[in-house]
Coordinates of C-alpha atoms in Angstrom, one line a residue:
Chain A
X276 CA -18.2 -11.4 -0.3
X277 CA -19.9 -9.2 -1.1
X278 CA -19.1 -6.2 -4.0
X279 CA -17.9 -3.7 -1.7
X280 CA -15.8 -5.3 0.3
X281 CA -14.8 -7.2 -2.9
X282 CA -13.7 -3.9 -4.0
X283 CA -12.6 -2.5 -1.1
X284 CA -10.3 -5.1 -1.7
X285 CA -8.9 -4.6 -5.2
X286 CA -8.5 -0.9 -4.4
X287 CA -6.4 -2.1 -0.3
X288 CA -3.9 -5.3 -2.0
X289 CA -2.0 -3.1 -4.9
X290 CA -0.8 -1.1 -1.4
X291 CA -0.4 -4.7 1.3
X292 CA 1.1 -5.9 -1.4
X293 CA 3.9 -3.2 -2.3
X294 CA 4.6 -2.8 1.8
X295 CA 4.5 -6.9 2.3
X296 CA 7.0 -6.9 -1.5
X297 CA 9.3 -4.2 -0.7
X298 CA 9.2 -4.2 3.3
X299 CA 8.6 -6.5 5.0
X300 CA 9.8 -9.6 3.0
X301 CA 13.4 -7.3 3.2
X302 CA 13.1 -7.2 7.2
X303 CA 12.4 -10.8 7.5
X304 CA 15.3 -11.4 5.3
X305 CA 17.5 -9.7 7.4
X306 CA 16.3 -12.0 9.9
X307 CA 17.9 -14.6 8.9
X308 CA 20.7 -13.6 7.7
X309 CA 21.7 -12.5 11.1
X310 CA 22.3 -16.6 12.0
X311 CA 24.3 -16.5 8.8
X312 CA 27.9 -14.9 9.2
X313 CA 30.6 -13.1 6.4
X314 CA 33.6 -14.4 4.9
X315 CA 35.7 -11.3 2.7
X316 CA 32.3 -9.4 2.5
X317 CA 29.6 -12.6 1.4
X318 CA 27.4 -14.5 3.1
X319 CA 27.9 -17.7 4.0
X320 CA 24.0 -19.8 5.8
X321 CA 26.2 -21.3 8.4
X322 CA 23.3 -21.2 10.6
X323 CA 24.8 -19.2 14.1
X324 CA 23.9 -17.3 17.9
X325 CA 27.4 -15.5 17.4
X326 CA 26.2 -12.1 16.0
X327 CA 24.1 -12.4 18.8
X328 CA 26.1 -13.2 21.1
X329 CA 29.0 -10.8 19.9
X330 CA 26.6 -7.6 20.5
X331 CA 24.5 -8.7 23.8
X332 CA 27.9 -9.8 25.6
X333 CA 30.7 -6.9 23.9
X334 CA 31.1 -4.2 25.8
X335 CA 31.5 -1.7 23.2
X336 CA 28.3 -2.6 21.9
X337 CA 27.0 -2.3 25.2
X338 CA 28.2 0.6 25.4
X339 CA 27.2 2.5 22.1
X340 CA 23.5 0.8 22.6
X341 CA 23.1 1.8 26.2
X342 CA 24.6 5.8 25.2
X343 CA 21.6 5.0 22.2
X344 CA 18.8 4.2 24.4
X345 CA 19.6 7.0 26.7
X346 CA 20.0 9.9 23.4
X347 CA 16.8 8.6 22.5
X348 CA 15.0 9.1 26.1
X349 CA 16.4 12.1 26.1
X350 CA 15.3 13.7 23.1
X351 CA 11.5 12.0 23.5
X352 CA 11.5 13.9 26.7
X353 CA 12.1 17.5 25.2
X354 CA 10.8 17.1 22.4
X355 CA 7.2 16.0 23.9
X356 CA 8.1 18.6 27.5
X357 CA 8.6 21.6 24.8
X358 CA 6.0 20.3 22.4
X359 CA 3.4 20.0 23.8
X360 CA 1.7 24.1 24.7
X361 CA 3.1 24.7 21.6
X362 CA 0.8 22.1 19.6
X363 CA -1.9 23.1 22.3
X364 CA -1.6 26.7 21.2
X365 CA -1.9 25.9 17.3
X366 CA -5.1 23.4 18.0
X367 CA -6.7 25.8 20.3
X368 CA -6.1 29.4 19.6
X369 CA -4.3 27.9 15.9
X370 CA -7.8 29.9 14.3
X371 CA -8.2 31.1 10.8
X372 CA -3.9 30.3 10.3
X373 CA -3.9 26.6 12.4
X374 CA -2.5 25.4 9.0
X375 CA -0.4 27.7 8.6
X376 CA 1.4 27.6 12.3
X377 CA 1.7 23.4 11.4
X378 CA 3.4 23.8 7.8
X379 CA 5.2 25.7 9.4
X380 CA 7.0 23.4 11.8
X381 CA 6.5 20.4 8.8
X382 CA 8.7 22.3 6.3
X383 CA 11.9 22.2 7.1
X384 CA 11.3 18.4 8.0
X385 CA 11.1 18.2 4.3
X386 CA 14.4 19.7 3.2
X387 CA 16.5 16.4 4.8
X388 CA 18.7 15.5 7.6
X389 CA 22.0 15.7 5.4
X390 CA 21.3 19.5 5.2
X391 CA 19.8 20.4 8.0
X392 CA 22.7 19.0 9.7
X393 CA 24.7 20.5 7.0
X394 CA 23.1 23.9 8.3
X395 CA 23.3 23.0 12.0
X396 CA 27.1 22.9 12.0
X397 CA 27.1 26.5 11.0
X398 CA 25.3 27.6 14.1
X399 CA 27.3 25.4 16.6
X400 CA 30.1 23.7 15.4
X401 CA 33.9 25.0 16.5
X402 CA 33.6 27.9 13.8
X403 CA 30.1 27.7 14.2
X404 CA 28.4 31.1 14.6
X405 CA 27.9 31.1 18.3
X406 CA 30.9 29.9 19.7
X407 CA 32.7 32.0 16.6
X408 CA 30.3 35.3 18.3
X409 CA 31.2 34.7 22.1
X410 CA 35.0 34.4 21.3
X411 CA 34.7 37.9 19.0
X412 CA 33.0 39.6 21.9
X413 CA 35.5 38.2 24.4
X414 CA 34.7 35.3 25.9
X415 CA 35.1 32.1 26.1
X416 CA 33.7 29.7 23.8
X417 CA 31.4 27.3 24.7
X418 CA 32.3 23.6 25.0
X419 CA 29.5 21.8 25.0
X420 CA 28.4 22.9 21.1
X421 CA 31.4 21.2 19.7
X422 CA 31.5 18.2 18.6
X423 CA 29.8 16.2 21.5
X424 CA 26.6 14.4 22.5
X425 CA 25.2 17.8 23.4
X426 CA 25.1 19.2 19.9
X427 CA 24.3 15.9 19.0
X428 CA 21.1 16.6 21.7
X429 CA 20.3 19.5 20.1
X430 CA 20.6 18.5 16.5
X431 CA 18.9 15.6 17.5
X432 CA 15.3 17.3 18.3
X433 CA 16.1 19.2 16.1
X434 CA 15.0 16.9 13.0
X435 CA 12.2 15.7 15.5
X436 CA 10.4 18.0 16.8
X437 CA 7.4 18.6 14.2
X438 CA 6.4 15.6 14.6
X439 CA 5.8 15.8 18.1
X440 CA 4.1 19.0 17.3
X441 CA 2.2 17.2 14.8
X442 CA 1.2 14.3 16.7
X443 CA 0.5 16.3 19.4
X444 CA -2.0 18.9 17.3
X445 CA -3.7 16.2 15.6
X446 CA -5.0 14.5 19.2
X447 CA -5.5 17.8 20.8
X448 CA -8.0 18.2 16.9
X449 CA -11.4 16.2 18.8
X450 CA -10.5 17.5 22.0
X451 CA -13.6 19.4 23.1
X452 CA -12.3 22.9 25.1
X453 CA -15.3 23.5 26.2
X454 CA -14.1 21.0 29.5
X455 CA -10.9 22.9 30.5
X456 CA -14.3 25.9 30.3
X457 CA -15.8 23.3 32.9
X458 CA -13.3 22.7 33.9
X459 CA -12.6 26.7 35.2
X460 CA -16.2 27.6 35.7
X461 CA -15.4 24.6 38.6
X462 CA -12.8 26.2 39.7
X463 CA -9.7 24.0 39.2
X464 CA -7.1 26.7 38.4
X465 CA -5.8 26.0 35.1
X466 CA -2.3 23.1 35.6
X467 CA -4.7 20.8 37.3
X468 CA -7.6 21.2 34.6
X469 CA -4.5 20.2 32.4
X470 CA -3.3 17.3 34.1
X471 CA -7.0 16.2 35.1
X472 CA -8.5 16.6 31.5
X473 CA -6.6 17.6 28.8
X474 CA -3.7 14.9 29.6
X475 CA -6.0 12.2 30.3
X476 CA -7.9 13.0 27.5
X477 CA -4.9 13.4 24.6
X478 CA -2.4 11.1 25.6
X479 CA -2.6 9.0 22.4
X480 CA -1.1 11.5 20.6
X481 CA 1.8 12.1 23.2
X482 CA 1.9 8.4 22.8
X483 CA 2.1 8.6 19.6
X484 CA 4.6 11.7 19.0
X485 CA 7.4 9.8 21.2
X486 CA 7.7 6.7 19.9
X487 CA 8.5 8.3 16.5
X488 CA 10.9 10.6 18.0
X489 CA 12.3 7.9 19.9
X490 CA 12.9 5.1 17.5
X491 CA 15.2 7.6 14.5
X492 CA 16.9 9.1 16.8
X493 CA 17.9 5.5 18.6
X494 CA 18.6 3.9 14.6
X495 CA 20.0 8.1 14.4
X496 CA 24.0 7.8 13.0
X497 CA 23.6 10.9 9.9
X498 CA 23.8 13.5 13.5
X499 CA 26.1 12.3 15.0
X500 CA 28.5 11.7 12.7
X501 CA 28.5 15.6 11.5
X502 CA 28.1 17.0 15.1
X503 CA 29.2 14.5 17.5
X504 CA 32.8 15.2 17.3
X505 CA 35.1 11.6 17.3
X506 CA 33.3 10.4 20.5
X507 CA 29.9 11.2 20.0
X508 CA 29.4 7.5 17.4
X509 CA 26.3 6.6 18.1
X510 CA 24.8 2.7 17.6
X511 CA 23.5 3.6 14.3
X512 CA 26.9 4.9 13.2
X513 CA 28.4 0.9 14.0
X514 CA 25.5 -0.1 12.1
X515 CA 26.1 2.1 9.5
X516 CA 29.3 0.8 9.5
X517 CA 28.9 -2.9 9.3
X518 CA 27.2 -2.3 5.7
X519 CA 30.2 -0.1 4.9
X520 CA 34.1 -0.1 5.1
X521 CA 33.7 -3.6 8.0
X522 CA 31.4 -5.1 5.5
X523 CA 30.6 -7.4 8.2
X524 CA 27.0 -8.1 6.8
X525 CA 25.6 -10.5 8.6
X526 CA 26.8 -8.6 12.6
X527 CA 24.9 -5.6 10.9
X528 CA 21.9 -7.7 10.8
X529 CA 21.7 -8.8 14.2
X530 CA 22.5 -5.7 15.1
X531 CA 19.3 -3.6 12.8
X532 CA 17.0 -6.9 14.8
X533 CA 17.9 -6.0 17.8
X534 CA 17.6 -2.2 16.8
X535 CA 14.1 -3.7 15.4
X536 CA 13.3 -5.0 17.9
X537 CA 13.9 -2.1 20.8
X538 CA 11.2 -0.5 18.5
X539 CA 8.7 -3.4 18.6
X540 CA 9.7 -3.1 23.0
X541 CA 8.9 0.3 22.9
X542 CA 6.0 0.7 21.1
X543 CA 4.2 -2.0 23.6
X544 CA 5.6 -0.1 26.1
X545 CA 3.9 3.2 25.1
X546 CA 1.1 1.9 24.0
X547 CA 0.3 -0.2 27.6
X548 CA 1.2 2.6 29.0
X549 CA -0.8 5.2 26.5
X550 CA -4.2 1.9 27.8
X551 CA -7.3 1.9 25.6
X552 CA -6.3 4.5 22.7
X553 CA -9.6 4.3 21.6
X554 CA -11.1 6.8 24.5
X555 CA -8.3 8.7 24.7
X556 CA -9.5 10.8 21.3
X557 CA -7.1 9.2 18.7
X558 CA -10.5 9.0 15.9
X559 CA -11.2 10.3 13.0
X560 CA -14.2 12.6 12.9
X561 CA -16.9 10.3 11.1
X562 CA -16.0 7.3 12.6
X563 CA -12.8 5.4 10.8
X564 CA -11.3 4.5 13.7
X565 CA -7.4 4.8 13.3
Chain B
X1444 CA -7.5 34.8 35.2
X1445 CA -4.4 36.0 34.7
X1446 CA -2.9 32.5 35.2
X1447 CA -5.0 31.5 32.5
X1448 CA -3.3 34.3 30.2
X1449 CA -0.4 33.5 31.5
X1450 CA -0.2 30.2 30.2
X1451 CA -1.4 31.4 26.4
X1452 CA 1.7 33.9 26.8
X1453 CA 3.6 31.4 27.6
X1454 CA 2.8 29.5 25.1
X1455 CA 3.4 32.0 22.6
X1456 CA 6.7 32.6 23.9
X1457 CA 7.8 28.5 23.2
X1458 CA 5.8 28.9 19.3
X1459 CA 7.9 32.1 18.3
X1460 CA 11.3 30.1 20.6
X1461 CA 10.3 26.9 18.8
X1462 CA 10.4 28.9 15.0
X1463 CA 13.3 31.1 16.1
X1464 CA 14.6 27.1 16.5
X1465 CA 13.7 26.1 13.1
X1466 CA 14.6 28.2 10.8
X1467 CA 17.8 30.4 12.6
X1468 CA 19.7 27.5 11.0
X1469 CA 18.1 28.2 7.7
X1470 CA 17.8 31.5 6.8
X1471 CA 22.3 31.9 8.8
X1472 CA 22.5 29.6 6.3
X1473 CA 21.0 31.2 3.6
X1474 CA 22.7 34.5 4.4
X1475 CA 25.8 32.5 4.8
X1476 CA 24.9 31.6 1.2
X1477 CA 26.3 34.9 -0.3
X1478 CA 28.8 35.6 1.3
X1479 CA 32.4 36.1 0.5
X1480 CA 33.2 34.1 4.8
X1481 CA 30.9 31.9 6.0
X1482 CA 33.0 31.3 9.1
X1483 CA 32.7 34.9 10.2
X1484 CA 30.5 36.9 7.4
X1485 CA 30.4 40.3 9.5
X1486 CA 30.0 43.2 7.6
X1487 CA 28.3 40.8 5.0
X1488 CA 30.5 41.0 1.7
X1489 CA 28.7 39.4 -0.7
X1490 CA 29.5 37.6 -3.9
X1491 CA 27.4 34.7 -5.9
X1492 CA 30.8 32.3 -5.7
X1493 CA 29.2 29.9 -3.9
X1494 CA 26.3 29.9 -6.4
X1495 CA 29.1 29.4 -9.5
X1496 CA 30.9 26.8 -7.7
X1497 CA 27.9 24.3 -7.3
X1498 CA 27.0 25.0 -10.7
X1499 CA 29.9 24.1 -12.2
X1500 CA 30.3 20.7 -9.8
X1501 CA 29.0 18.7 -12.8
X1502 CA 28.2 16.1 -9.7
X1503 CA 25.7 17.8 -8.6
X1504 CA 24.1 18.0 -12.1
X1505 CA 23.5 14.0 -12.6
X1506 CA 22.7 14.4 -8.6
X1507 CA 20.4 16.4 -9.5
X1508 CA 18.9 14.6 -12.1
X1509 CA 18.8 11.6 -10.0
X1510 CA 17.6 13.3 -6.8
X1511 CA 14.3 14.0 -9.8
X1512 CA 14.0 10.6 -10.4
X1513 CA 13.5 9.0 -6.8
X1514 CA 11.9 12.1 -6.2
X1515 CA 8.9 11.0 -9.0
X1516 CA 9.0 7.9 -8.9
X1517 CA 8.3 7.3 -6.0
X1518 CA 5.9 10.3 -5.3
X1519 CA 3.4 9.0 -8.0
X1520 CA 4.4 5.7 -6.2
X1521 CA 3.8 6.1 -3.0
X1522 CA 0.0 8.5 -3.9
X1523 CA -1.7 6.3 -6.1
X1524 CA -1.2 3.6 -3.8
X1525 CA -2.2 6.0 -1.0
X1526 CA -4.7 7.4 -2.1
X1527 CA -6.3 3.9 -3.7
X1528 CA -6.1 2.5 0.1
X1529 CA -7.5 5.8 2.4
X1530 CA -11.0 5.2 -0.6
X1531 CA -11.1 2.0 0.4
X1532 CA -11.0 2.9 3.6
X1533 CA -12.7 5.6 4.5
X1534 CA -15.4 5.1 1.6
X1535 CA -16.1 1.2 2.5
X1536 CA -15.5 1.2 6.4
X1537 CA -15.4 -2.4 6.5
X1538 CA -14.7 -4.4 9.6
X1539 CA -11.1 -4.5 10.2
X1540 CA -9.9 -2.0 8.1
X1541 CA -8.3 -0.5 11.0
X1542 CA -5.5 -3.4 10.1
X1543 CA -5.1 -3.2 6.7
X1544 CA -4.8 1.5 8.1
X1545 CA -2.2 -0.5 10.7
X1546 CA 0.3 -2.6 7.2
X1547 CA -0.2 1.7 5.2
X1548 CA 0.8 3.4 8.8
X1549 CA 3.5 1.0 10.0
X1550 CA 6.6 2.3 8.0
X1551 CA 6.3 5.6 10.3
X1552 CA 7.6 3.1 13.2
X1553 CA 10.9 1.2 11.5
X1554 CA 13.8 3.5 10.7
X1555 CA 15.5 4.6 7.9
X1556 CA 18.4 2.7 8.4
X1557 CA 16.9 -0.2 8.6
X1558 CA 14.2 0.1 5.6
X1559 CA 17.8 0.8 3.2
X1560 CA 20.2 -1.9 4.4
X1561 CA 16.9 -5.1 4.0
X1562 CA 16.1 -3.8 0.9
X1563 CA 19.7 -3.8 -0.3
X1564 CA 20.5 -6.9 1.7
X1565 CA 17.4 -8.4 -0.2
X1566 CA 17.6 -7.3 -3.2
X1567 CA 21.5 -8.0 -3.5
X1568 CA 20.9 -11.3 -1.6
X1569 CA 18.0 -13.1 -3.5
X1570 CA 17.2 -11.7 -6.3
X1571 CA 20.8 -10.7 -7.0
X1572 CA 19.9 -7.5 -7.7
X1573 CA 22.2 -4.3 -8.0
X1574 CA 21.6 -1.5 -6.5
X1575 CA 20.4 1.3 -9.2
X1576 CA 17.6 4.0 -9.1
X1577 CA 14.3 1.8 -9.1
X1578 CA 15.3 -0.2 -6.2
X1579 CA 15.8 3.6 -4.2
X1580 CA 12.8 4.7 -5.9
X1581 CA 10.7 1.1 -4.4
X1582 CA 12.5 0.8 -1.0
X1583 CA 11.8 5.2 -0.4
X1584 CA 8.2 4.1 -1.6
X1585 CA 7.9 2.5 1.3
X1586 CA 7.8 5.2 4.3
X1587 CA 6.6 7.8 1.4
X1588 CA 3.1 6.2 1.1
X1589 CA 2.3 6.0 5.0
X1590 CA 3.1 10.1 4.9
X1591 CA 1.4 10.1 1.6
X1592 CA -1.9 7.5 3.4
X1593 CA -1.6 10.5 6.2
X1594 CA -2.1 13.5 3.7
X1595 CA -5.4 11.9 1.8
X1596 CA -7.3 10.0 5.1
X1597 CA -6.9 14.1 7.0
X1598 CA -8.1 15.3 3.3
X1599 CA -10.6 13.2 3.0
X1600 CA -12.2 12.3 6.3
X1601 CA -15.4 14.7 5.7
X1602 CA -15.9 13.7 2.0
X1603 CA -19.5 13.6 1.6
X1604 CA -19.4 9.8 0.8
X1605 CA -23.5 10.2 -0.5
X1606 CA -21.8 11.9 -3.1
X1607 CA -19.9 8.3 -4.4
X1608 CA -23.6 6.7 -4.2
X1609 CA -25.6 8.4 -6.3
X1610 CA -23.6 8.7 -9.0
X1611 CA -23.9 4.8 -8.1
X1612 CA -27.6 5.3 -8.1
X1613 CA -27.9 5.9 -11.6
X1614 CA -26.0 3.4 -12.8
X1615 CA -22.7 4.7 -12.4
X1616 CA -19.9 1.6 -11.7
X1617 CA -17.2 2.7 -9.4
X1618 CA -14.8 3.6 -12.1
X1619 CA -16.6 6.8 -13.5
X1620 CA -18.1 7.5 -10.2
X1621 CA -14.1 8.1 -9.1
X1622 CA -13.4 9.4 -12.6
X1623 CA -16.7 11.6 -12.4
X1624 CA -17.5 12.3 -9.1
X1625 CA -14.9 11.6 -6.5
X1626 CA -11.4 12.0 -8.8
X1627 CA -12.3 16.2 -9.0
X1628 CA -13.6 17.2 -5.5
X1629 CA -10.8 15.2 -4.0
X1630 CA -7.2 15.3 -6.6
X1631 CA -6.1 18.2 -4.4
X1632 CA -5.1 15.6 -1.6
X1633 CA -4.2 13.3 -4.0
X1634 CA -0.7 16.3 -5.4
X1635 CA -0.2 17.1 -1.7
X1636 CA 0.4 13.5 -0.9
X1637 CA 2.1 13.6 -4.8
X1638 CA 3.9 16.8 -3.0
X1639 CA 5.4 15.2 0.6
X1640 CA 6.3 11.9 -1.9
X1641 CA 8.1 13.7 -3.9
X1642 CA 10.0 15.9 -1.7
X1643 CA 10.9 13.1 0.7
X1644 CA 12.3 10.5 -1.5
X1645 CA 14.3 13.9 -3.0
X1646 CA 16.2 14.2 -0.3
X1647 CA 15.9 11.3 1.4
X1648 CA 20.1 10.3 2.1
X1649 CA 19.9 6.2 4.4
X1650 CA 17.1 4.4 2.2
X1651 CA 18.7 6.3 -1.5
X1652 CA 22.3 5.5 0.4
X1653 CA 22.1 2.2 0.3
X1654 CA 20.3 1.3 -2.9
X1655 CA 21.8 2.8 -5.0
X1656 CA 25.2 1.5 -5.3
X1657 CA 27.4 4.3 -7.1
X1658 CA 24.6 7.0 -8.6
X1659 CA 25.2 9.6 -7.1
X1660 CA 21.9 11.9 -6.5
X1661 CA 21.4 15.8 -4.2
X1662 CA 21.9 14.0 -0.6
X1663 CA 24.4 11.6 -1.2
X1664 CA 26.9 13.8 -2.9
X1665 CA 26.0 16.1 0.1
X1666 CA 26.7 14.2 2.3
X1667 CA 30.4 12.5 0.5
X1668 CA 31.3 17.0 0.8
X1669 CA 30.3 17.2 3.6
X1670 CA 32.1 14.5 5.1
X1671 CA 36.0 15.6 3.3
X1672 CA 35.0 18.9 5.5
X1673 CA 33.2 22.0 4.7
X1674 CA 32.4 21.7 1.3
X1675 CA 30.6 25.7 1.0
X1676 CA 28.9 25.1 -2.0
X1677 CA 26.2 23.0 0.1
X1678 CA 25.2 26.6 1.7
X1679 CA 24.1 27.2 -1.9
X1680 CA 22.8 24.1 -1.9
X1681 CA 21.2 24.0 1.0
X1682 CA 18.9 27.4 0.5
X1683 CA 18.5 26.6 -3.2
X1684 CA 16.3 23.6 -2.1
X1685 CA 14.4 25.5 0.8
X1686 CA 13.4 27.2 -1.3
X1687 CA 12.3 25.6 -3.5
X1688 CA 10.6 22.9 0.3
X1689 CA 9.4 26.4 0.8
X1690 CA 7.3 27.2 -3.5
X1691 CA 6.3 23.6 -2.7
X1692 CA 4.6 23.4 0.6
X1693 CA 3.2 27.2 -0.1
X1694 CA 1.4 25.3 -3.3
X1695 CA 0.2 22.6 -1.5
X1696 CA -1.3 25.4 1.6
X1697 CA -3.3 26.6 -1.3
X1698 CA -4.6 23.2 -2.8
X1699 CA -5.4 22.2 1.5
X1700 CA -7.4 25.8 1.4
X1701 CA -8.8 25.3 -1.5
X1702 CA -9.2 21.1 -0.4
X1703 CA -12.5 19.2 -0.3
X1704 CA -11.1 19.1 3.7
X1705 CA -8.6 20.9 5.8
X1706 CA -6.4 20.1 8.1
X1707 CA -8.3 21.3 11.1
X1708 CA -11.8 18.8 10.5
X1709 CA -13.5 20.0 13.6
X1710 CA -16.9 21.6 13.2

């Protein structure tokens, strides 16, 4: 082994070992627990498939899973559609303000989910400012904003749209905007130039963005708990319950494994749709490919 | 030509709309935090009572200290591990290092609730460890390392590694080279990674919640308080945290501007 290679491994080993120990092993452990059963708050190594059978045949679990899946699909698509023009603008016309635009886009994300949801409750809820203003000025309040799935969808878009903008922006970093000028000279209208040049060359950013929004939305529990109201529970809420009051950890583990499996499937589908990642511009200039 | 101009106009409008969408709630809650009537604070009637009640809640004092500990612990672990890996991958360009990069980015694709419950179960069942602040730090450091790695890689992508080679030619050991050449140039990237991972862990709810047992942090206290109906001291807390995040990001802006390379590393 050359000395460079040895140094490489010495440098990456601590982080790699850390991630294996504290991320991958725990995830593997819930796969094991998902085949056990829980009895009065204790896990019993009694191998069975009951947890999975329950999740995949009991309509209650399927219903919440379907609700979360459609929520995640809708929220990712909304984020995708709105983020594209924004990321495009920052990348193309941002000039020396690019960094400011990006930091302004990401700053709210760092405040944490719970305080952002608190702020949203003040806007959307029954006594939120929108409906208070409407009723103060003699209009009908908007029912859709008060503890509904719509409110949850708005909340989730609010939480995760920064990821989508960043992902698309990063894929546009290496995009040669001159190509659009060439297209224009040759008579292509802007929308056609977008569909035939910009989009195909930067699909990878969209794909990564969709996955980064889809996965946390699919698993979300806090937003729906505080914005979704009594009928707004999502799969994540039911999953969280297994580790809270009911204490059915084995079932909760199986729900977690199902969630993880769906995330992997989505990752795979999106990756397949994008095809060759390298051609689509996700490279760090200088050669290191990510 | 006009179509292009309309397109650009639409883009500017959408960017403005995004900022209104993102900052409307933040600005409004900050305004409400100073208002006597939090439901319909018009006309304004200024007061500091929410801040005083926040200060008088003893819980929030220990919550703050615990959040700080989780943030600092996570920030140190994540920025050190991420910097080592990023330097190794970018400097040595070993074949297949893309898989290592994949491992470091993997936590971005795993839902926080899964990281939270799986580390809870793992620690409790297999290691027999009760939930405490250390397990919360370790669990938070997994995904924070991914964010820190992204920050460092984006910053170092155009670092000129020939500087390091030059130092080696003159007989410097890899350790000395890092201390004398690399580190003085890349420290803004490392500090940026620390700030991002610190803030993420400080404000994290889903991972900390499952790993902490009874130890309170600011997000878990906020969660408890929100669950029992709206508590007005939360507005004050939200306003303060937002201000803190902005100060940190201001620092980061200066760092990125003065750093070796900028996020927009296109020639």
